[in-house]
Coordinates of C-alpha atoms and ligand atoms in Angstrom, one line a residue:
X1 CA 7.1 30.2 27.2
X2 CA 10.5 31.1 25.6
X3 CA 12.1 28.7 23.2
X4 CA 15.0 27.9 25.4
X5 CA 12.8 26.6 28.2
X6 CA 10.7 24.2 26.0
X7 CA 11.6 20.6 26.4
X8 CA 11.1 18.4 23.4
X9 CA 11.1 14.6 23.0
X10 CA 11.5 13.3 19.4
X11 CA 11.5 9.6 18.6
X12 CA 13.5 8.1 15.8
X13 CA 16.3 10.5 16.2
X14 CA 19.3 8.4 15.1
X15 CA 18.7 9.2 11.4
X16 CA 16.8 10.9 8.8
X17 CA 14.0 13.3 9.7
X18 CA 14.2 12.7 13.4
X19 CA 18.0 13.3 13.5
X20 CA 17.7 16.5 11.3
X21 CA 14.8 17.8 13.4
X22 CA 16.6 17.1 16.7
X23 CA 19.7 18.9 15.6
X24 CA 17.8 21.9 14.1
X25 CA 15.6 22.3 17.2
X26 CA 18.7 22.1 19.5
X27 CA 20.4 24.8 17.3
X28 CA 17.3 27.0 17.8
X29 CA 17.8 26.8 21.7
X30 CA 15.2 24.1 22.6
X31 CA 16.2 21.4 25.1
X32 CA 15.9 18.4 22.9
X33 CA 15.8 14.7 23.8
X34 CA 16.1 12.4 20.8
X35 CA 15.4 8.7 21.2
X36 CA 16.2 5.6 19.2
X37 CA 17.4 2.0 19.7
X38 CA 20.9 2.9 18.3
X39 CA 22.8 5.9 19.6
X40 CA 23.6 8.5 16.8
X41 CA 27.3 9.0 16.2
X42 CA 27.1 12.8 16.1
X43 CA 24.5 14.6 18.2
X44 CA 24.1 18.0 19.7
X45 CA 20.9 16.9 21.5
X46 CA 20.5 14.6 24.5
X47 CA 20.0 11.0 23.6
X48 CA 17.8 8.5 25.3
X49 CA 17.5 4.9 24.4
X50 CA 13.9 3.9 23.4
X51 CA 12.4 1.0 21.5
X52 CA 8.9 2.2 20.7
X53 CA 7.7 -1.5 20.5
X54 CA 8.5 -2.1 24.1
X55 CA 6.3 -0.8 26.9
X56 CA 9.1 -1.0 29.4
X57 CA 11.5 0.8 27.2
X58 CA 9.0 3.6 26.6
X59 CA 8.3 4.0 30.2
X60 CA 11.9 4.1 31.2
X61 CA 12.8 6.6 28.4
X62 CA 10.0 9.0 29.4
X63 CA 11.0 8.7 33.1
X64 CA 14.6 9.5 32.2
X65 CA 13.6 12.6 30.3
X66 CA 11.5 13.8 33.2
X67 CA 14.3 13.1 35.7
X68 CA 16.8 15.0 33.7
X69 CA 14.7 17.9 32.5
X70 CA 11.9 18.1 35.1
X71 CA 9.3 18.8 32.4
X72 CA 8.2 18.0 28.9
X73 CA 6.4 20.3 26.5
X74 CA 6.5 18.7 23.1
X75 CA 6.3 15.1 22.0
X76 CA 7.2 14.3 18.3
X77 CA 6.2 10.7 17.3
X78 CA 8.6 10.2 14.4
X79 CA 10.0 6.8 14.7
X80 CA 8.8 4.7 11.9
X81 CA 9.4 1.9 9.4
X82 CA 8.6 1.6 5.7
X83 CA 7.4 -1.5 4.1
X84 CA 6.8 -2.7 0.5
X85 CA 5.3 -5.8 -1.0
X86 CA 2.2 -7.2 -2.6
X87 CA -0.6 -7.5 0.1
X88 CA -1.3 -11.1 -0.7
X89 CA 2.3 -12.1 -0.2
X90 CA 3.3 -10.0 2.9
X91 CA 3.5 -12.0 6.1
X92 CA 1.6 -11.3 9.2
X93 CA 4.9 -10.9 11.1
X94 CA 6.1 -8.0 8.8
X95 CA 2.7 -6.4 8.9
X96 CA 2.5 -6.6 12.8
X97 CA 6.0 -5.2 13.1
X98 CA 5.2 -2.2 11.1
X99 CA 1.8 -1.5 12.8
X100 CA 3.5 -2.1 16.2
X101 CA 6.1 0.6 15.3
X102 CA 4.3 3.2 13.4
X103 CA 0.8 3.0 15.2
X104 CA 1.2 1.3 18.5
X105 CA 4.6 2.8 19.1
X106 CA 3.2 6.3 18.9
X107 CA 0.2 5.4 21.0
X108 CA 2.4 3.8 23.7
X109 CA 4.4 7.0 24.1
X110 CA 1.2 9.1 24.0
X111 CA -0.2 7.2 26.9
X112 CA 3.0 7.9 29.1
X113 CA 3.2 11.5 28.1
X114 CA -0.4 12.6 28.3
X115 CA -0.6 12.5 32.1
X116 CA 2.5 14.6 32.3
X117 CA 1.0 17.2 29.9
X118 CA -2.4 17.1 31.8
X119 CA -0.5 17.7 35.1
X120 CA 1.4 20.6 33.6
X121 CA -1.8 22.1 31.9
X122 CA -0.3 22.1 28.4
X123 CA 1.5 20.1 25.8
X124 CA 1.9 19.4 22.1
X125 CA 1.8 16.0 20.3
X126 CA 3.0 16.1 16.8
X127 CA 2.7 12.8 14.9
X128 CA 4.9 12.3 11.7
X129 CA 2.5 10.7 9.3
X130 CA 2.9 10.7 5.5
X131 CA 1.3 11.8 2.3
X132 CA 0.9 8.0 1.8
X133 CA -1.8 8.2 4.4
X134 CA -4.1 9.9 2.0
X135 CA -3.9 7.3 -0.8
X136 CA -3.7 3.5 -0.8
X137 CA -0.5 3.3 -2.8
X138 CA 0.3 0.1 -4.8
X139 CA 2.7 -2.2 -3.0
X140 CA 2.7 0.1 -0.1
X141 CA -0.8 -0.7 1.3
X142 CA 0.5 -1.6 4.8
X143 CA 2.6 1.6 5.0
X144 CA -0.4 3.7 3.8
X145 CA -2.7 1.9 6.3
X146 CA -0.4 2.6 9.3
X147 CA -0.1 6.3 8.4
X148 CA -3.9 6.6 7.8
X149 CA -4.4 5.0 11.2
X150 CA -1.9 7.4 12.8
X151 CA -3.9 10.3 11.4
X152 CA -7.2 8.9 12.6
X153 CA -5.6 8.6 16.1
X154 CA -4.4 12.1 15.8
X155 CA -8.0 13.4 15.1
X156 CA -9.5 11.4 17.9
X157 CA -6.8 12.3 20.5
X158 CA -7.1 16.0 19.5
X159 CA -10.8 16.1 20.6
X160 CA -10.2 13.9 23.7
X161 CA -7.4 16.1 24.9
X162 CA -8.7 19.6 24.0
X163 CA -10.1 20.3 27.5
X164 CA -6.7 19.8 29.0
X165 CA -5.0 22.3 26.7
X166 CA -3.1 19.6 25.0
X167 CA -2.7 20.2 21.2
X168 CA -2.5 17.2 18.8
X169 CA -1.6 17.4 15.2
X170 CA 0.1 15.5 12.4
X171 CA 2.6 16.4 9.6
X172 CA 2.4 14.5 6.4
X173 CA 5.7 14.6 4.6
X174 CA 6.1 13.6 0.9
X175 CA 9.3 11.8 -0.2
X176 CA 12.3 12.8 1.8
X177 CA 15.8 11.5 1.2
X178 CA 16.6 9.5 4.3
X179 CA 17.7 6.0 5.3
X180 CA 14.0 4.9 4.9
X181 CA 15.1 3.3 1.6
X182 CA 17.7 1.1 3.4
X183 CA 15.6 0.4 6.5
X184 CA 12.3 -0.4 4.7
X185 CA 11.0 -3.9 5.2
X186 CA 10.6 -5.8 1.9
X187 CA 8.2 -8.7 1.6
X188 CA 9.8 -11.9 0.2
X189 CA 7.9 -12.7 -3.0
X190 CA 6.7 -16.3 -3.6
X191 CA 8.6 -18.4 -6.2
X192 CA 7.2 -17.4 -9.6
X193 CA 5.2 -14.6 -8.0
X194 CA 2.5 -13.1 -10.2
X195 CA 3.4 -9.7 -8.8
X196 CA 7.2 -9.9 -9.6
X197 CA 7.1 -7.8 -12.6
X198 CA 4.9 -4.9 -11.4
X199 CA 6.4 -5.0 -7.9
X200 CA 10.0 -4.8 -9.2
X201 CA 9.1 -1.7 -11.3
X202 CA 7.2 0.1 -8.5
X203 CA 9.9 -0.8 -5.9
X204 CA 12.6 0.7 -8.1
X205 CA 10.6 3.8 -8.7
X206 CA 9.9 4.3 -4.9
X207 CA 13.6 4.0 -4.1
X208 CA 14.6 6.5 -6.9
X209 CA 11.9 9.0 -5.8
X210 CA 13.2 8.8 -2.2
X211 CA 16.9 9.1 -3.2
X212 CA 16.1 12.2 -5.3
X213 CA 13.9 13.9 -2.9
X214 CA 14.4 17.0 -0.6
X215 CA 16.7 16.7 2.4
X216 CA 15.1 16.2 5.8
X217 CA 15.9 19.8 6.9
X218 CA 12.7 20.8 5.1
X219 CA 10.7 18.8 7.5
X220 CA 12.8 20.0 10.5
X221 CA 12.0 23.6 9.6
X222 CA 8.3 22.7 9.2
X223 CA 8.3 21.0 12.6
X224 CA 9.9 24.2 14.2
X225 CA 7.1 26.3 12.7
X226 CA 4.4 24.1 14.1
X227 CA 6.0 24.0 17.6
X228 CA 5.8 27.9 17.7
X229 CA 2.2 28.1 16.5
X230 CA -0.1 28.9 19.3
X231 CA -3.0 26.8 17.9
X232 CA -1.7 24.4 15.3
X233 CA -3.9 23.0 12.6
X234 CA -4.9 19.3 12.7
X235 CA -2.8 18.2 9.7
X236 CA 0.1 19.7 7.8
X237 CA 1.3 18.5 4.4
X238 CA 4.9 19.2 3.3
X239 CA 6.2 17.8 0.1
X240 CA 6.7 18.1 -3.7
X241 CA 3.9 19.9 -5.5
X242 CA 3.0 16.8 -7.5
X243 CA 2.5 14.7 -4.4
X244 CA 0.5 17.5 -2.6
X245 CA -1.6 17.9 -5.8
X246 CA -2.3 14.2 -5.8
X247 CA -4.3 14.5 -2.6
X248 CA -6.6 17.1 -4.2
X249 CA -6.9 15.2 -7.5
X250 CA -8.0 12.2 -5.5
X251 CA -10.9 14.2 -4.0
X252 CA -11.8 16.0 -7.2
X253 CA -11.5 13.4 -9.9
X254 CA -13.8 10.5 -10.5
X255 CA -12.2 7.7 -8.3
X256 CA -11.5 5.1 -11.2
X257 CA -10.0 7.9 -13.2
X258 CA -7.6 8.9 -10.4
X259 CA -6.8 5.2 -9.9
X260 CA -5.9 4.9 -13.6
X261 CA -3.6 8.0 -13.4
X262 CA -1.9 6.5 -10.3
X263 CA -1.3 3.2 -12.2
X264 CA 0.0 5.0 -15.2
X265 CA 2.4 6.9 -13.0
X266 CA 3.8 3.7 -11.6
X267 CA 3.8 2.0 -15.1
X268 CA 1.4 -0.7 -14.1
Ligands
NAP1 N1 11.6 9.5 4.2 C1 10.4 9.7 3.7 O1 10.3 9.8 2.5 C2 9.2 9.8 4.5 C3 8.0 10.3 4.0 C4 6.9 10.5 4.8 C5 7.0 10.1 6.2 N2 8.1 9.6 6.7 C6 8.1 9.2 8.1 O2 9.1 9.9 8.8 C7 9.5 9.2 9.9 C8 11.0 9.1 9.9 O3 11.5 8.3 8.8 P1 12.9 8.6 8.1 O4 12.5 8.8 6.7 O5 13.7 9.6 8.7 O6 13.5 7.2 8.2 P2 14.9 6.6 8.8 O7 16.0 7.4 8.4 O8 14.8 5.1 8.5 O9 14.7 6.8 10.4 C9 13.7 6.0 11.1 C10 14.0 6.3 12.6 O10 13.0 5.6 13.3 C11 13.7 4.8 14.4 N3 13.0 3.5 14.7 C12 12.6 2.6 13.9 N4 12.1 1.6 14.5 C13 12.2 2.0 15.9 C14 11.8 1.3 17.0 N5 11.2 0.1 17.1 N6 12.0 2.0 18.3 C15 12.6 3.2 18.2 N7 13.0 3.8 17.1 C16 12.7 3.2 15.9 C17 15.1 4.6 13.8 O11 16.0 4.4 14.9 P3 16.7 3.1 15.3 O12 16.6 2.1 14.2 O13 18.0 3.5 15.8 O14 15.9 2.7 16.5 C18 15.3 5.8 13.0 O15 15.9 6.9 13.9 C19 8.9 7.8 9.8 O16 7.7 7.8 10.6 C20 8.5 7.8 8.3 O17 7.4 6.9 8.1 C21 9.3 9.5 5.9

């Protein structure tokens, strides 16, 4: 199928990675539908309103794409939320909100799109995970857990959908300079929290690393390459060399030694 006839739906297209990818893929000639709750100010792609935490909203948005384009070839589950806080002091509400967005949100859309792909006899689902999925990061345990869950779902879905010629894979970015810093949920610490000192240090470092990171176009280009790969790999990692190396060090080094290195890195 030629680039221009492929129809792509990418969630979380109002800012950051999703917006950059939607713009880039449109520029390459794909027909791109970008979804989000808020409408992006400038967009060269077609926008559809979708809240990934709402079953009705997901159904309506997927129906709208089908009505307008008549087909769908690629789903990119990108919508996501960051969260930071000590696990002991993070409320159930915040945790549920992040799992509902990052994990259930992706699954909700998959359930709507899989029957379309099956009927067509092909399709690609690309889940935007994170290098944080590979390591339980301090004060980012919930975020790491959602992305690790997404990668596990990716692996299960890949096997379940193989016989229908539906490819499933995930892309694990390292830090990327987006609005994730501003949009990240932050747990309210208890008065005189025992975590206040370490949490403040780590939180500051997380924000600095994201602010100084690569621009989202790096991920947009990686997404474009995956879309054009006839048989995509299960997982792709794109990020700074230090963050990619950490994944290997975690496997190769004694576990407690790696943990110590990570804590030193965060000044804990
Ligand atoms: N930036 C990084 O360092 C980094 C690293 C690894 C992985 N990631 C992942 O990359 C993805 C994109 O993040 P980003 O960095 O581009 O962050 P971002 O700039 O904050 O963008 C997040 C996008 O998700 C959408 N979104 C959030 N909640 C939603 C909901 N309930 N329904 C529909 N859309 C929702 C937002 O749109 P609305 O608010 O308008 O709905 C926005 O378009 C996320 O899955 C994130 O976890 C980011």
